[in-house]
Tab-separated table of C-alpha atoms in Angstrom:
chain	number	residue	atom	x	y	z
D	1	MET	CA	96.098	117.763	79.025
D	2	ASP	CA	98.761	119.953	77.831
D	3	LEU	CA	102.239	121.103	80.493
D	4	LYS	CA	103.053	124.373	79.400
D	5	GLN	CA	104.376	126.445	82.414
D	6	ILE	CA	105.448	125.918	85.931
D	7	LEU	CA	106.071	127.944	88.965
D	8	VAL	CA	108.854	126.861	91.280
D	9	ILE	CA	109.138	129.037	94.996
D	10	ILE	CA	112.767	129.572	96.158
D	11	ASP	CA	113.029	129.414	99.635
D	12	PRO	CA	115.068	132.569	100.644
D	13	GLU	CA	116.572	131.237	103.858
D	14	SER	CA	117.790	128.439	102.292
D	15	GLN	CA	121.145	129.232	100.460
D	16	ASP	CA	122.825	126.037	100.060
D	17	SER	CA	119.956	123.622	98.626
D	18	GLN	CA	117.205	124.249	96.689
D	19	PRO	CA	115.488	120.423	96.436
D	20	ALA	CA	112.032	122.220	94.202
D	21	LEU	CA	114.349	124.165	91.937
D	22	GLU	CA	116.280	120.610	91.318
D	23	ARG	CA	113.013	118.859	90.962
D	24	ALA	CA	111.532	121.628	88.973
D	25	SER	CA	114.754	121.887	86.301
D	26	TRP	CA	114.247	117.638	85.979
D	27	PHE	CA	110.459	118.266	85.211
D	28	ALA	CA	111.384	121.125	82.918
D	29	ARG	CA	114.109	119.748	81.103
D	30	LYS	CA	111.491	116.333	80.766
D	31	ALA	CA	108.841	118.061	79.611
D	32	ASN	CA	109.999	121.070	77.889
D	33	VAL	CA	108.134	123.106	79.905
D	34	ALA	CA	108.484	127.608	80.785
D	35	VAL	CA	109.409	128.137	84.493
D	36	GLU	CA	109.191	131.292	86.338
D	37	LEU	CA	111.193	131.318	89.830
D	38	LEU	CA	109.401	133.136	92.459
D	39	ILE	CA	110.503	134.505	96.005
D	40	CYS	CA	107.780	136.333	98.351
D	41	GLU	CA	109.688	138.466	100.763
D	42	TYR	CA	108.857	140.187	103.858
D	43	ASN	CA	110.248	141.372	107.613
D	44	SER	CA	108.766	143.277	109.867
D	45	ALA	CA	111.796	145.320	110.547
D	46	LEU	CA	110.809	147.159	107.211
D	47	ASP	CA	107.591	147.352	107.790
D	48	GLY	CA	105.702	149.822	110.226
D	49	GLY	CA	108.612	152.678	110.552
D	50	PHE	CA	110.155	151.335	113.731
D	51	PHE	CA	113.668	151.326	112.261
D	52	PHE	CA	112.883	153.983	109.133
D	53	ASP	CA	110.727	156.707	107.747
D	54	GLY	CA	108.300	156.111	104.668
D	55	PRO	CA	110.923	156.875	101.820
D	56	ALA	CA	114.008	154.956	103.639
D	57	GLN	CA	111.682	152.072	104.398
D	58	GLN	CA	110.580	152.020	100.315
D	59	LYS	CA	114.329	152.012	99.775
D	60	ALA	CA	115.202	149.184	101.702
D	61	ARG	CA	112.456	147.257	100.211
D	62	ASP	CA	113.465	147.953	97.161
D	63	SER	CA	117.237	146.931	98.072
D	64	LEU	CA	116.458	143.534	99.233
D	65	LEU	CA	113.880	142.777	96.222
D	66	LYS	CA	116.231	143.896	93.721
D	67	ASN	CA	119.286	141.770	95.522
D	68	ARG	CA	117.142	138.426	95.728
D	69	THR	CA	115.899	139.186	91.889
D	70	LYS	CA	119.983	138.879	91.154
D	71	TRP	CA	120.314	135.663	92.973
D	72	LEU	CA	116.959	134.289	91.303
D	73	GLU	CA	118.411	135.276	87.613
D	74	GLN	CA	121.784	133.115	89.157
D	75	LEU	CA	119.997	130.443	89.430
D	76	ALA	CA	118.022	130.589	85.909
D	77	GLU	CA	121.020	130.820	84.205
D	78	PRO	CA	121.994	126.837	84.373
D	79	LEU	CA	118.412	126.399	82.936
D	80	ARG	CA	118.497	128.936	80.153
D	81	GLN	CA	121.871	127.287	79.364
D	82	ASP	CA	119.645	124.047	78.512
D	83	GLY	CA	117.526	126.084	76.193
D	84	LEU	CA	114.715	126.225	78.616
D	85	GLN	CA	112.733	129.658	78.969
D	86	VAL	CA	112.986	131.123	82.592
D	87	THR	CA	111.556	134.299	84.171
D	88	THR	CA	112.141	135.663	87.394
D	89	LYS	CA	109.595	137.496	90.184
D	90	ALA	CA	110.507	138.753	93.439
D	91	ARG	CA	107.172	140.104	95.624
D	92	TRP	CA	107.312	141.759	99.044
D	93	GLY	CA	104.016	141.192	100.992
D	94	LYS	CA	102.232	139.424	103.692
D	95	PRO	CA	101.034	136.637	104.331
D	96	ILE	CA	103.564	134.492	102.290
D	97	HIS	CA	100.884	131.606	101.189
D	98	LYS	CA	98.857	134.770	99.732
D	99	GLN	CA	101.461	136.276	97.800
D	100	ILE	CA	102.229	132.657	96.016
D	101	ILE	CA	98.469	132.493	95.416
D	102	GLU	CA	98.207	135.487	94.063
D	103	HIS	CA	101.102	135.409	91.992
D	104	ALA	CA	99.976	132.018	90.892
D	105	GLN	CA	96.325	133.358	89.796
D	106	GLU	CA	98.364	135.980	87.578
D	107	LEU	CA	100.968	133.420	86.164
D	108	LYS	CA	98.584	130.505	85.698
D	109	PRO	CA	101.396	128.033	85.676
D	110	ASP	CA	100.097	123.865	85.799
D	111	ILE	CA	101.617	123.027	88.370
D	112	ILE	CA	103.473	124.915	91.356
D	113	PHE	CA	107.328	123.168	93.446
D	114	ARG	CA	107.994	123.768	96.643
D	115	GLU	CA	109.652	122.123	99.422
D	116	ALA	CA	108.001	120.862	102.245
D	117	HIS	CA	109.014	120.106	105.447
D	118	LYS	CA	107.323	117.346	107.933
D	119	HIS	CA	106.202	120.050	111.464
D	120	GLY	CA	104.628	118.822	114.196
D	121	ILE	CA	100.644	119.272	114.824
D	122	LEU	CA	100.995	122.417	117.044
D	123	GLN	CA	102.817	123.979	114.317
D	124	ARG	CA	99.773	123.461	112.178
D	125	LEU	CA	97.623	124.196	114.757
D	126	LEU	CA	99.197	128.079	114.745
D	127	PHE	CA	98.960	127.977	110.938
D	128	ASN	CA	102.257	129.134	110.830
D	129	ASN	CA	103.171	126.578	108.269
D	130	ILE	CA	103.564	127.886	104.652
D	131	SER	CA	102.851	124.623	102.533
D	132	TRP	CA	99.588	123.617	105.135
D	133	GLN	CA	98.113	127.047	104.136
D	134	LEU	CA	98.960	126.213	100.670
D	135	ILE	CA	97.434	122.991	100.737
D	136	ARG	CA	94.376	124.342	101.519
D	137	TYR	CA	93.844	127.409	99.434
D	138	CYS	CA	96.279	127.160	96.934
D	139	PRO	CA	93.605	126.556	93.789
D	140	ILE	CA	96.610	125.314	91.203
D	141	PRO	CA	98.418	122.223	91.711
D	142	LEU	CA	101.051	122.270	94.596
D	143	TRP	CA	104.506	119.978	94.016
D	144	LEU	CA	105.916	119.795	97.292
D	145	VAL	CA	108.990	118.550	97.158
D	146	ARG	CA	110.213	116.112	99.872
D	147	SER	CA	113.675	116.860	100.620
D	148	ASP	CA	114.654	113.997	102.588
D	149	LYS	CA	114.258	111.101	99.944
D	150	THR	CA	115.921	110.323	96.822
D	151	TRP	CA	113.876	110.530	93.814
D	152	GLN	CA	114.335	107.329	91.735
D	153	ASN	CA	111.827	108.741	89.064
D	154	LYS	CA	110.112	105.262	88.626
D	155	LEU	CA	106.665	105.263	90.340
D	156	ILE	CA	103.595	107.255	90.353
D	157	THR	CA	100.878	106.645	92.676
D	158	THR	CA	97.021	108.679	92.671
D	159	ALA	CA	94.720	108.104	95.059
D	160	VAL	CA	91.341	108.025	94.214
D	161	ASP	CA	88.052	108.600	96.322
D	162	PRO	CA	85.754	106.985	93.549
D	163	LEU	CA	82.731	107.062	96.664
D	164	HIS	CA	83.305	110.294	97.089
D	165	ALA	CA	83.462	109.458	101.122
D	166	ALA	CA	85.212	112.656	101.986
D	167	ASP	CA	82.837	114.971	99.804
D	168	LYS	CA	84.805	115.348	97.088
D	169	PRO	CA	83.460	116.181	93.790
D	170	ALA	CA	83.208	113.770	91.649
D	171	ALA	CA	85.130	115.714	88.588
D	172	LEU	CA	88.295	115.920	90.624
D	173	ASP	CA	89.038	111.920	90.695
D	174	HIS	CA	89.056	112.523	86.842
D	175	LYS	CA	91.157	115.656	87.650
D	176	LEU	CA	93.994	113.228	89.599
D	177	VAL	CA	93.591	110.342	86.539
D	178	SER	CA	94.217	112.557	83.858
D	179	MET	CA	97.136	114.197	85.590
D	180	ALA	CA	98.881	111.169	86.290
D	181	CYS	CA	98.849	109.503	83.274
D	182	THR	CA	99.950	112.889	81.524
D	183	LEU	CA	102.762	112.879	83.953
D	184	ALA	CA	103.794	109.533	83.325
D	185	LYS	CA	103.443	109.686	79.706
D	186	THR	CA	105.431	113.027	79.736
D	187	LEU	CA	107.711	111.911	82.468
D	188	ASN	CA	108.447	108.386	81.562
D	189	MET	CA	106.965	107.112	84.734
D	190	GLN	CA	105.166	104.174	85.980
D	191	ALA	CA	101.854	104.857	87.692
D	192	ASP	CA	99.419	102.920	89.448
D	193	PHE	CA	95.959	103.915	91.008
D	194	ILE	CA	94.780	103.078	94.567
D	195	HIS	CA	91.468	103.116	96.361
D	196	SER	CA	91.598	102.548	100.178
D	197	TYR	CA	88.119	102.242	101.761
D	198	ALA	CA	87.535	101.551	105.812
D	199	PRO	CA	84.700	99.279	106.195
D	200	LEU	CA	82.699	99.274	109.867
D	201	PRO	CA	85.649	97.329	112.336
D	202	ARG	CA	83.684	94.274	114.023
D	203	THR	CA	84.987	95.683	117.286
D	204	MET	CA	82.286	98.679	116.477
D	205	VAL	CA	79.502	95.893	115.953
D	206	PHE	CA	77.246	94.861	118.825
D	207	ASP	CA	73.777	93.963	117.530
D	208	ALA	CA	73.736	89.874	117.589
D	209	GLU	CA	71.848	90.195	114.184
D	210	LEU	CA	74.424	92.578	112.327
D	211	ILE	CA	77.577	90.567	113.737
D	212	ALA	CA	75.943	87.604	112.429
D	213	ALA	CA	75.898	89.176	108.525
D	214	TYR	CA	79.177	91.091	109.116
D	215	ASP	CA	81.048	88.690	106.954
D	216	GLU	CA	78.280	89.303	104.257
D	217	PHE	CA	78.709	93.156	105.039
D	218	LEU	CA	82.425	92.585	104.349
D	219	ALA	CA	82.126	91.659	100.792
D	220	ARG	CA	79.453	93.474	99.822
D	221	SER	CA	81.236	96.862	100.782
D	222	LYS	CA	84.064	95.323	98.958
D	223	ASP	CA	82.453	94.888	95.987
D	224	GLN	CA	80.484	98.047	95.767
D	225	HIS	CA	84.031	100.207	96.311
D	226	GLU	CA	85.568	97.528	93.463
D	227	ALA	CA	82.844	98.108	90.632
D	228	ALA	CA	83.105	102.278	91.886
D	229	PHE	CA	87.076	101.975	91.078
D	230	ASN	CA	86.968	100.178	88.243
D	231	GLN	CA	83.820	102.303	86.556
D	232	LEU	CA	85.916	105.512	87.144
D	233	LEU	CA	89.020	104.196	86.015
D	234	SER	CA	87.141	102.315	82.539
D	235	GLY	CA	87.671	105.573	80.019
D	236	TYR	CA	91.329	105.368	80.600
D	237	ARG	CA	94.348	102.986	79.300
D	238	ILE	CA	95.159	101.565	82.444
D	239	ALA	CA	95.975	98.345	83.287
D	240	GLU	CA	94.331	95.980	85.715
D	241	GLN	CA	97.980	95.405	87.765
D	242	GLN	CA	98.031	99.388	87.985
D	243	LYS	CA	94.461	99.178	90.088
D	244	ILE	CA	94.627	98.586	93.424
D	245	LEU	CA	91.969	98.714	95.983
D	246	LEU	CA	93.248	98.426	99.428
D	247	GLU	CA	91.265	98.292	102.768
D	248	GLY	CA	92.040	100.609	106.070
D	249	PHE	CA	92.126	104.074	106.830
D	250	PRO	CA	93.468	106.123	104.095
D	251	GLU	CA	96.026	107.858	106.333
D	252	HIS	CA	97.490	104.438	107.173
D	253	THR	CA	96.847	102.303	103.926
D	254	ILE	CA	98.172	104.893	101.527
D	255	ALA	CA	101.153	105.501	103.854
D	256	GLU	CA	102.332	101.719	103.578
D	257	HIS	CA	101.530	101.247	99.986
D	258	THR	CA	103.859	104.136	99.032
D	259	GLN	CA	106.305	103.341	101.340
D	260	HIS	CA	106.197	99.537	100.288
D	261	ASN	CA	106.409	100.177	96.532
D	262	ASN	CA	108.698	103.636	96.990
D	263	SER	CA	107.090	105.630	95.231
D	264	ASP	CA	108.318	108.776	94.410
D	265	LEU	CA	105.301	111.081	93.797
D	266	LEU	CA	101.875	110.329	95.240
D	267	VAL	CA	99.063	112.731	93.511
D	268	MET	CA	95.872	113.536	95.983
D	269	GLY	CA	92.800	115.631	96.232
D	270	ALA	CA	92.098	118.235	98.403
D	271	ILE	CA	88.903	120.282	99.610
D	272	SER	CA	88.553	123.086	102.196
D	273	ARG	CA	87.011	122.984	104.370
D	274	THR	CA	85.711	125.495	107.476
D	275	ASN	CA	88.562	127.004	109.574
D	276	LEU	CA	87.663	124.756	112.731
D	277	GLN	CA	87.331	121.403	111.036
D	278	ASN	CA	90.563	122.640	109.978
D	279	ILE	CA	92.451	123.448	113.001
D	280	MET	CA	91.021	120.019	114.715
D	281	ILE	CA	91.681	117.570	112.338
D	282	GLY	CA	92.999	118.915	108.583
D	283	SER	CA	92.320	117.391	105.390
D	284	THR	CA	92.960	113.654	104.522
D	285	ALA	CA	95.600	115.111	102.198
D	286	GLU	CA	97.197	116.792	104.815
D	287	ARG	CA	97.204	113.836	107.438
D	288	VAL	CA	98.784	111.121	104.583
D	289	PHE	CA	101.389	113.569	104.307
D	290	GLU	CA	102.572	113.138	107.505
D	291	SER	CA	102.456	109.763	107.187
D	292	THR	CA	104.274	109.720	103.885
D	293	ASP	CA	108.084	110.365	102.726
D	294	CYS	CA	107.172	110.831	99.195
D	295	ASP	CA	106.304	113.839	97.012
D	296	LEU	CA	102.976	114.887	97.399
D	297	LEU	CA	100.814	116.800	94.349
D	298	VAL	CA	97.991	118.172	95.863
D	299	ILE	CA	94.942	119.001	93.151
D	300	LYS	CA	92.071	120.336	94.002
D	301	PRO	CA	88.691	120.992	92.284
D	302	ASN	CA	87.657	123.171	89.781
D	303	GLY	CA	85.979	126.543	90.852
D	304	ILE	CA	88.038	126.599	94.174
C-alpha cells in the first residue's frame, strides 16, 4: 500500500507541546507524505446567544478560528522548510470527534495522528473522552500517540485474531498485517506479529471426564490457533522469529509482550458494537490500550 497523506489533530489547549505533531512530523519525513494540521474548536459561550447576538457571535467564532489558523501556520512552517507539503484547517462544531471524522472523510488521509491520555473507567462511561469515541467510530486508521514514553523507532507489534474470536471480519487481519509490513519497511523498523488466545481455565472444568482430558484439550487448542496463525501470515514475507503465539487473555498478554519487548507501536483491529456493549465492557482494543504504554494504531474493517 502507498502512503500519501496524514492528518494531525492539534490540541488547542496545549500550547507548549504537541506530541502528535512531533510523531507525525517524524513520520512524514520518513514516509515523504503530505500533512494536514487540524484544530476542531467549540465553546458553549459562543453558541446559543447567551452573551452575543447572532452577528456578533459569528464574528467572535470567525476571530477565534482565524487565530487558530494563524497558530497552525506557525506550526506548519518548520515542516515546509523541510520540504514537506503541509496544509492547515480550523473547524467549528460539536461533538469534536464527529468534526474530526467528517473532516477526515473529506480529506481521506491514510492515517490520523492524535495525542491520547489514559483515562479512568468513569470518564469512559460518560463518553467524555475524544480518543475513545474515535477508537469506536473513526473509519480511518487512528494513530494514538502516548506522550509518556520515549519513541525509539525500533519495533512495531501487530496483534491479530486469525480465528476471529472477537467477531472481527477475516479481511481485517490482512489489513493489519499489510499496514504493519508497509510501516516497517517505510520507517525502517522491526516488526513482530502476535496472536493471543485464552483456552478454558482448568478451574472452570468440573466434569471428571473433561478434567482427565484437559491436557489433550490444551494441546489441540494450541495446535488449532498456531495453524490458523501460520496460515494467516503465509502469504507475507515474515520470518518465523517474527511470529509469536501467546496463551492468555489478550488484554494481559499483549500488554506484557509490548512492555517486555519495549514496542514503540502496537497495531490492532477494532470493531464497533452496540452502545450498551461499549458502555459496559468496551472493545478489546480499548482494554489493551488501558494496560499498554506504547503508541496504538487502531484499524477498522472496510465499510465502517
